[in-house]
Amino acid sequence: MDAGNLKYQFARLSIAEKLIAINVAIFLVNSLVTFLMGMPADAIMRWFELPKDFFDFIVQPWSLVTYSFFHAGLWHLFWNMIMLYFSARIFLNLFGPRRFTNVYFLGVIAGGLMFLLSYNVFPAFSGINSSLIGASAGVTAVLIFVCTYIPNQEVRLLFFNVKLWYIGVFFVLMDLVQIPMGNAGGHIAHLGGALLGYIYARQLLHGKDIGEGFSNTLDGMGNLFSKREKKVPLRTVYRRKPGKKSPTKEQYDKEATQRKIDGILDKISKSGYESLSQAEKDFLFKAGKED
């Protein structure tokens, strides 16, 4: 398979599938390079993991995000990616990739900050040499977001249906109970992601998108590296002449679509996802793919 075809196949993936592919690729490359070069298993990882010491973090601030792309082993990676895949399927039926990116990476950041705060405040962690890796905080943020946004939606688990809010409560309680039992930093990071997912969903139900500023920051960073932005003269081709302010057909269509989406989301917030007709579910899924 040539590079062009690989690039095409990657572009067709959903945002969650792209994250899964990136995480798997980093795991394989890290494992192979360290083994073949006779390096310690954490030789590369130590530059990207989130250290518990605040002053070590200041030296490598990028680790607040990059820690989420490294995993301690195959099973650690496997369970995180399985949870991400199924949580994202529900999420992306409601919203597009832009909001998914907000929730996921804000969850990663919130989990990392919770880890840093806990290990620098609570006496129980003093003297413990620890660092944080894994996508769990971002995955948990996505899971708790959908459990909060459509709590009464039922999903099939083996032989019976379970409401999403039951699943959310179960995972949060499991993390709380397991903090004294080992991997305390990981469970604390999960709780940080869960808190972010819960707050994000609750605020969105009240009409406020707390991730808008994060999206704008990402857009600004992307524009710095966009070749299109460097071609300033081309922008003048699309300027409207003075006096011609009539909306185009595309603008009318876009506004009508957004009104319909808002109506469906309002219906979900009042009656739950299960109250939608199949046509409304299909429309929401299609709109989310195009976002």
CSV table of C-alpha atoms in Angstrom, one decimal:
chain,number,residue,atom,x,y,z
A,1,MET,CA,0.0,0.0,0.0
A,2,ASP,CA,1.6,3.3,-1.1
A,3,ALA,CA,1.9,6.4,1.0
A,4,GLY,CA,-0.8,8.2,-1.0
A,5,ASN,CA,-3.3,5.5,-0.3
A,6,LEU,CA,-2.5,5.4,3.4
A,7,LYS,CA,-3.0,9.1,3.6
A,8,TYR,CA,-6.4,8.7,1.9
A,9,GLN,CA,-7.5,5.9,4.2
A,10,PHE,CA,-6.4,7.9,7.2
A,11,ALA,CA,-8.4,10.9,6.0
A,12,ARG,CA,-11.5,8.8,5.8
A,13,LEU,CA,-11.4,7.8,9.5
A,14,SER,CA,-13.5,9.6,12.2
A,15,ILE,CA,-11.6,11.8,14.7
A,16,ALA,CA,-11.8,9.0,17.3
A,17,GLU,CA,-10.4,6.4,14.8
A,18,LYS,CA,-7.6,8.8,13.9
A,19,LEU,CA,-6.7,9.1,17.6
A,20,ILE,CA,-6.7,5.3,18.0
A,21,ALA,CA,-4.5,4.9,14.9
A,22,ILE,CA,-2.0,7.5,16.3
A,23,ASN,CA,-1.9,5.9,19.7
A,24,VAL,CA,-1.3,2.5,18.3
A,25,ALA,CA,1.4,3.8,15.9
A,26,ILE,CA,3.2,5.6,18.7
A,27,PHE,CA,3.1,2.5,20.9
A,28,LEU,CA,4.5,0.3,18.1
A,29,VAL,CA,7.2,2.8,17.1
A,30,ASN,CA,8.3,3.4,20.8
A,31,SER,CA,8.4,-0.4,21.5
A,32,LEU,CA,10.3,-1.3,18.4
A,33,VAL,CA,12.9,1.6,18.5
A,34,THR,CA,13.8,1.1,22.2
A,35,PHE,CA,14.1,-2.7,21.7
A,36,LEU,CA,16.1,-2.6,18.5
A,37,MET,CA,18.4,0.1,19.7
A,38,GLY,CA,19.0,-1.6,23.1
A,39,MET,CA,17.6,1.4,24.9
A,40,PRO,CA,15.7,1.3,28.3
A,41,ALA,CA,11.9,0.9,27.7
A,42,ASP,CA,11.2,4.4,28.9
A,43,ALA,CA,14.1,6.1,27.1
A,44,ILE,CA,11.8,7.9,24.7
A,45,MET,CA,8.7,8.0,26.9
A,46,ARG,CA,10.4,10.0,29.7
A,47,TRP,CA,10.5,13.1,27.4
A,48,PHE,CA,6.7,13.0,27.0
A,49,GLU,CA,5.3,11.6,30.2
A,50,LEU,CA,3.9,14.0,32.8
A,51,PRO,CA,6.2,14.1,35.9
A,52,LYS,CA,4.7,14.5,39.3
A,53,ASP,CA,7.1,17.3,40.4
A,54,PHE,CA,5.9,20.7,39.4
A,55,PHE,CA,9.4,22.0,38.6
A,56,ASP,CA,10.1,19.1,36.3
A,57,PHE,CA,6.8,19.9,34.6
A,58,ILE,CA,7.9,23.5,34.0
A,59,VAL,CA,10.9,22.1,32.0
A,60,GLN,CA,8.7,20.0,29.7
A,61,PRO,CA,5.2,21.7,29.7
A,62,TRP,CA,4.2,19.9,26.5
A,63,SER,CA,3.9,16.7,28.7
A,64,LEU,CA,0.5,18.0,29.9
A,65,VAL,CA,-0.9,16.7,26.5
A,66,THR,CA,1.8,14.3,25.2
A,67,TYR,CA,1.5,12.0,28.2
A,68,SER,CA,-1.8,10.8,26.7
A,69,PHE,CA,-0.2,9.3,23.7
A,70,PHE,CA,2.0,6.8,25.6
A,71,HIS,CA,1.0,3.6,27.3
A,72,ALA,CA,2.6,1.3,29.8
A,73,GLY,CA,1.8,-1.9,28.0
A,74,LEU,CA,-0.4,-3.6,25.4
A,75,TRP,CA,-3.4,-4.2,27.7
A,76,HIS,CA,-3.2,-0.6,28.9
A,77,LEU,CA,-3.4,0.6,25.3
A,78,PHE,CA,-6.1,-2.0,24.3
A,79,TRP,CA,-8.6,-1.1,27.0
A,80,ASN,CA,-8.2,2.6,26.6
A,81,MET,CA,-8.7,2.3,22.8
A,82,ILE,CA,-11.7,0.0,23.2
A,83,MET,CA,-13.4,2.4,25.6
A,84,LEU,CA,-12.6,5.4,23.3
A,85,TYR,CA,-14.1,3.6,20.3
A,86,PHE,CA,-17.4,2.8,21.9
A,87,SER,CA,-17.8,6.1,23.8
A,88,ALA,CA,-16.9,8.1,20.6
A,89,ARG,CA,-19.6,6.2,18.6
A,90,ILE,CA,-22.3,7.6,20.9
A,91,PHE,CA,-20.6,11.1,21.1
A,92,LEU,CA,-20.2,11.5,17.3
A,93,ASN,CA,-23.9,10.6,16.8
A,94,LEU,CA,-24.7,13.8,18.7
A,95,PHE,CA,-21.8,16.2,17.8
A,96,GLY,CA,-19.1,16.7,15.3
A,97,PRO,CA,-15.3,16.2,15.6
A,98,ARG,CA,-14.6,19.7,16.7
A,99,ARG,CA,-16.6,19.3,20.0
A,100,PHE,CA,-15.2,15.8,20.4
A,101,THR,CA,-11.6,17.2,20.2
A,102,ASN,CA,-12.5,19.8,22.8
A,103,VAL,CA,-13.9,17.3,25.3
A,104,TYR,CA,-11.1,14.7,24.8
A,105,PHE,CA,-8.1,17.0,25.0
A,106,LEU,CA,-9.6,19.2,27.8
A,107,GLY,CA,-10.2,15.9,29.6
A,108,VAL,CA,-6.5,15.0,29.1
A,109,ILE,CA,-5.4,18.4,30.4
A,110,ALA,CA,-7.8,18.3,33.4
A,111,GLY,CA,-6.6,14.8,34.3
A,112,GLY,CA,-3.0,15.9,34.1
A,113,LEU,CA,-3.6,19.0,36.3
A,114,MET,CA,-5.5,16.9,38.8
A,115,PHE,CA,-2.5,14.5,39.0
A,116,LEU,CA,0.0,17.3,39.4
A,117,LEU,CA,-2.1,19.0,42.1
A,118,SER,CA,-2.7,15.8,44.1
A,119,TYR,CA,1.0,14.7,44.1
A,120,ASN,CA,2.1,18.2,45.2
A,121,VAL,CA,-0.5,18.7,47.9
A,122,PHE,CA,-1.5,15.5,49.7
A,123,PRO,CA,1.1,14.1,52.2
A,124,ALA,CA,0.3,10.5,51.2
A,125,PHE,CA,2.1,11.0,47.9
A,126,SER,CA,5.2,12.8,49.3
A,127,GLY,CA,8.4,10.9,48.5
A,128,ILE,CA,6.7,8.7,45.8
A,129,ASN,CA,8.5,8.8,42.5
A,130,SER,CA,5.7,8.7,39.9
A,131,SER,CA,4.7,9.9,36.4
A,132,LEU,CA,1.6,9.9,34.3
A,133,ILE,CA,1.0,8.2,30.9
A,134,GLY,CA,-2.1,7.0,29.1
A,135,ALA,CA,-5.2,8.3,27.3
A,136,SER,CA,-7.5,7.3,30.2
A,137,ALA,CA,-8.3,10.9,31.3
A,138,GLY,CA,-9.4,11.9,27.8
A,139,VAL,CA,-11.4,8.7,27.3
A,140,THR,CA,-13.1,9.1,30.7
A,141,ALA,CA,-14.0,12.7,29.8
A,142,VAL,CA,-15.8,11.5,26.6
A,143,LEU,CA,-17.5,8.7,28.4
A,144,ILE,CA,-18.8,10.8,31.3
A,145,PHE,CA,-19.8,13.6,28.9
A,146,VAL,CA,-22.3,11.2,27.0
A,147,CYS,CA,-23.4,9.7,30.3
A,148,THR,CA,-24.3,13.2,31.5
A,149,TYR,CA,-25.7,14.6,28.3
A,150,ILE,CA,-28.1,11.7,27.6
A,151,PRO,CA,-28.2,9.9,31.0
A,152,ASN,CA,-31.4,7.8,30.2
A,153,GLN,CA,-30.1,6.5,26.9
A,154,GLU,CA,-29.8,2.7,27.1
A,155,VAL,CA,-26.9,0.7,25.7
A,156,ARG,CA,-26.6,-3.1,25.3
A,157,LEU,CA,-24.2,-4.8,27.7
A,158,LEU,CA,-24.0,-8.5,27.0
A,159,PHE,CA,-27.6,-9.8,27.7
A,160,PHE,CA,-29.3,-6.7,29.1
A,161,ASN,CA,-29.7,-2.9,28.6
A,162,VAL,CA,-28.2,-0.4,30.9
A,163,LYS,CA,-28.8,3.3,31.2
A,164,LEU,CA,-25.7,5.4,30.5
A,165,TRP,CA,-25.8,7.2,33.8
A,166,TYR,CA,-25.4,3.9,35.6
A,167,ILE,CA,-22.2,3.2,33.6
A,168,GLY,CA,-20.9,6.7,34.4
A,169,VAL,CA,-21.5,6.3,38.2
A,170,PHE,CA,-19.9,2.8,38.1
A,171,PHE,CA,-16.7,4.0,36.6
A,172,VAL,CA,-16.4,7.0,38.9
A,173,LEU,CA,-16.9,4.9,42.0
A,174,MET,CA,-14.4,2.3,40.8
A,175,ASP,CA,-11.8,5.0,40.5
A,176,LEU,CA,-12.5,6.5,43.9
A,177,VAL,CA,-12.4,3.1,45.6
A,178,GLN,CA,-9.1,2.1,43.9
A,179,ILE,CA,-7.1,5.2,44.7
A,180,PRO,CA,-5.6,3.6,48.0
A,181,MET,CA,-5.0,0.2,46.2
A,182,GLY,CA,-2.4,1.2,43.7
A,183,ASN,CA,-1.9,3.4,40.6
A,184,ALA,CA,-3.3,6.3,42.6
A,185,GLY,CA,-2.1,8.8,40.0
A,186,GLY,CA,-3.9,7.1,37.2
A,187,HIS,CA,-7.2,6.9,39.1
A,188,ILE,CA,-6.9,10.6,40.1
A,189,ALA,CA,-6.3,11.6,36.5
A,190,HIS,CA,-9.5,9.6,35.5
A,191,LEU,CA,-11.5,11.6,38.0
A,192,GLY,CA,-10.1,14.8,36.6
A,193,GLY,CA,-11.2,13.8,33.1
A,194,ALA,CA,-14.6,12.7,34.5
A,195,LEU,CA,-15.1,16.0,36.2
A,196,LEU,CA,-14.3,17.9,33.0
A,197,GLY,CA,-16.8,15.7,31.0
A,198,TYR,CA,-19.5,16.2,33.5
A,199,ILE,CA,-19.1,20.0,33.7
A,200,TYR,CA,-18.8,20.3,29.9
A,201,ALA,CA,-22.1,18.4,29.3
A,202,ARG,CA,-24.0,20.3,32.1
A,203,GLN,CA,-22.9,23.6,30.7
A,204,LEU,CA,-23.8,22.6,27.2
A,205,LEU,CA,-27.3,21.6,28.3
A,206,HIS,CA,-27.6,25.2,29.5
A,207,GLY,CA,-26.4,26.6,26.1
A,208,LYS,CA,-22.8,27.3,27.0
A,209,ASP,CA,-19.9,25.7,25.2
A,210,ILE,CA,-17.0,25.9,27.6
A,211,GLY,CA,-14.6,24.5,25.0
A,212,GLU,CA,-15.1,27.4,22.5
A,213,GLY,CA,-12.0,29.2,23.7
A,214,PHE,CA,-10.0,26.0,23.4
A,215,SER,CA,-11.3,25.5,19.8
A,216,ASN,CA,-10.3,29.1,18.9
A,217,THR,CA,-6.8,28.6,20.3
A,218,LEU,CA,-6.4,25.4,18.2
A,219,ASP,CA,-7.6,27.3,15.1
A,220,GLY,CA,-5.2,30.1,15.8
A,221,MET,CA,-2.3,27.7,16.1
A,222,GLY,CA,-3.4,25.9,12.9
A,223,ASN,CA,-3.5,29.2,11.0
A,224,LEU,CA,0.1,29.8,11.9
A,225,PHE,CA,1.2,26.8,10.0
A,226,SER,CA,-1.4,27.1,7.2
A,227,LYS,CA,0.1,27.7,3.8
A,228,ARG,CA,-3.2,29.2,2.6
A,229,GLU,CA,-3.0,31.9,5.2
A,230,LYS,CA,0.3,33.1,3.7
A,231,LYS,CA,-1.3,33.8,0.4
A,232,VAL,CA,-2.9,37.0,1.5
A,233,PRO,CA,-3.8,38.5,-2.0
A,234,LEU,CA,-6.1,35.5,-2.7
A,235,ARG,CA,-8.5,36.6,0.0
A,236,THR,CA,-9.6,39.7,-1.9
A,237,VAL,CA,-11.2,37.4,-4.5
A,238,TYR,CA,-14.0,36.5,-2.1
A,239,ARG,CA,-14.8,39.9,-0.7
A,240,ARG,CA,-18.3,41.1,-1.3
A,241,LYS,CA,-18.8,44.4,-3.1
A,242,PRO,CA,-20.3,47.3,-1.1
A,243,GLY,CA,-24.1,47.2,-1.1
A,244,LYS,CA,-24.3,43.5,-1.9
A,245,LYS,CA,-25.2,42.0,1.4
A,246,SER,CA,-27.9,39.5,0.4
A,247,PRO,CA,-27.3,36.1,1.9
A,248,THR,CA,-26.5,33.3,-0.6
A,249,LYS,CA,-28.4,30.1,-0.9
A,250,GLU,CA,-25.6,28.2,0.9
A,251,GLN,CA,-26.0,30.6,3.8
A,252,TYR,CA,-29.7,30.0,3.9
A,253,ASP,CA,-29.2,26.2,3.8
A,254,LYS,CA,-26.6,26.3,6.5
A,255,GLU,CA,-28.8,28.4,8.8
A,256,ALA,CA,-31.8,26.1,8.2
A,257,THR,CA,-29.6,23.1,9.0
A,258,GLN,CA,-28.4,24.6,12.2
A,259,ARG,CA,-31.9,25.5,13.3
A,260,LYS,CA,-32.9,21.9,12.8
A,261,ILE,CA,-29.9,20.6,14.8
A,262,ASP,CA,-30.7,23.0,17.6
A,263,GLY,CA,-34.3,21.8,17.7
A,264,ILE,CA,-33.2,18.2,17.9
A,265,LEU,CA,-30.6,18.9,20.6
A,266,ASP,CA,-33.2,20.8,22.6
A,267,LYS,CA,-35.5,17.7,22.3
A,268,ILE,CA,-32.7,15.5,23.6
A,269,SER,CA,-32.0,17.7,26.6
A,270,LYS,CA,-35.7,17.6,27.5
A,271,SER,CA,-36.7,14.0,26.7
A,272,GLY,CA,-33.5,12.1,26.1
A,273,TYR,CA,-31.9,10.7,23.0
A,274,GLU,CA,-34.4,7.7,22.8
A,275,SER,CA,-37.2,10.2,22.1
A,276,LEU,CA,-35.9,11.0,18.7
A,277,SER,CA,-37.4,9.5,15.6
A,278,GLN,CA,-35.1,7.4,13.3
A,279,ALA,CA,-35.2,10.3,10.8
A,280,GLU,CA,-34.0,12.7,13.4
A,281,LYS,CA,-31.2,10.3,14.5
A,282,ASP,CA,-30.1,9.9,10.9
A,283,PHE,CA,-30.1,13.6,10.3
A,284,LEU,CA,-28.1,14.3,13.5
A,285,PHE,CA,-25.6,11.6,12.6
A,286,LYS,CA,-25.1,13.0,9.0
A,287,ALA,CA,-24.8,16.5,10.3
A,288,GLY,CA,-22.2,15.4,12.8
A,289,LYS,CA,-20.1,13.8,10.1
A,290,GLU,CA,-20.1,17.0,8.1
A,291,ASP,CA,-19.2,19.2,11.1
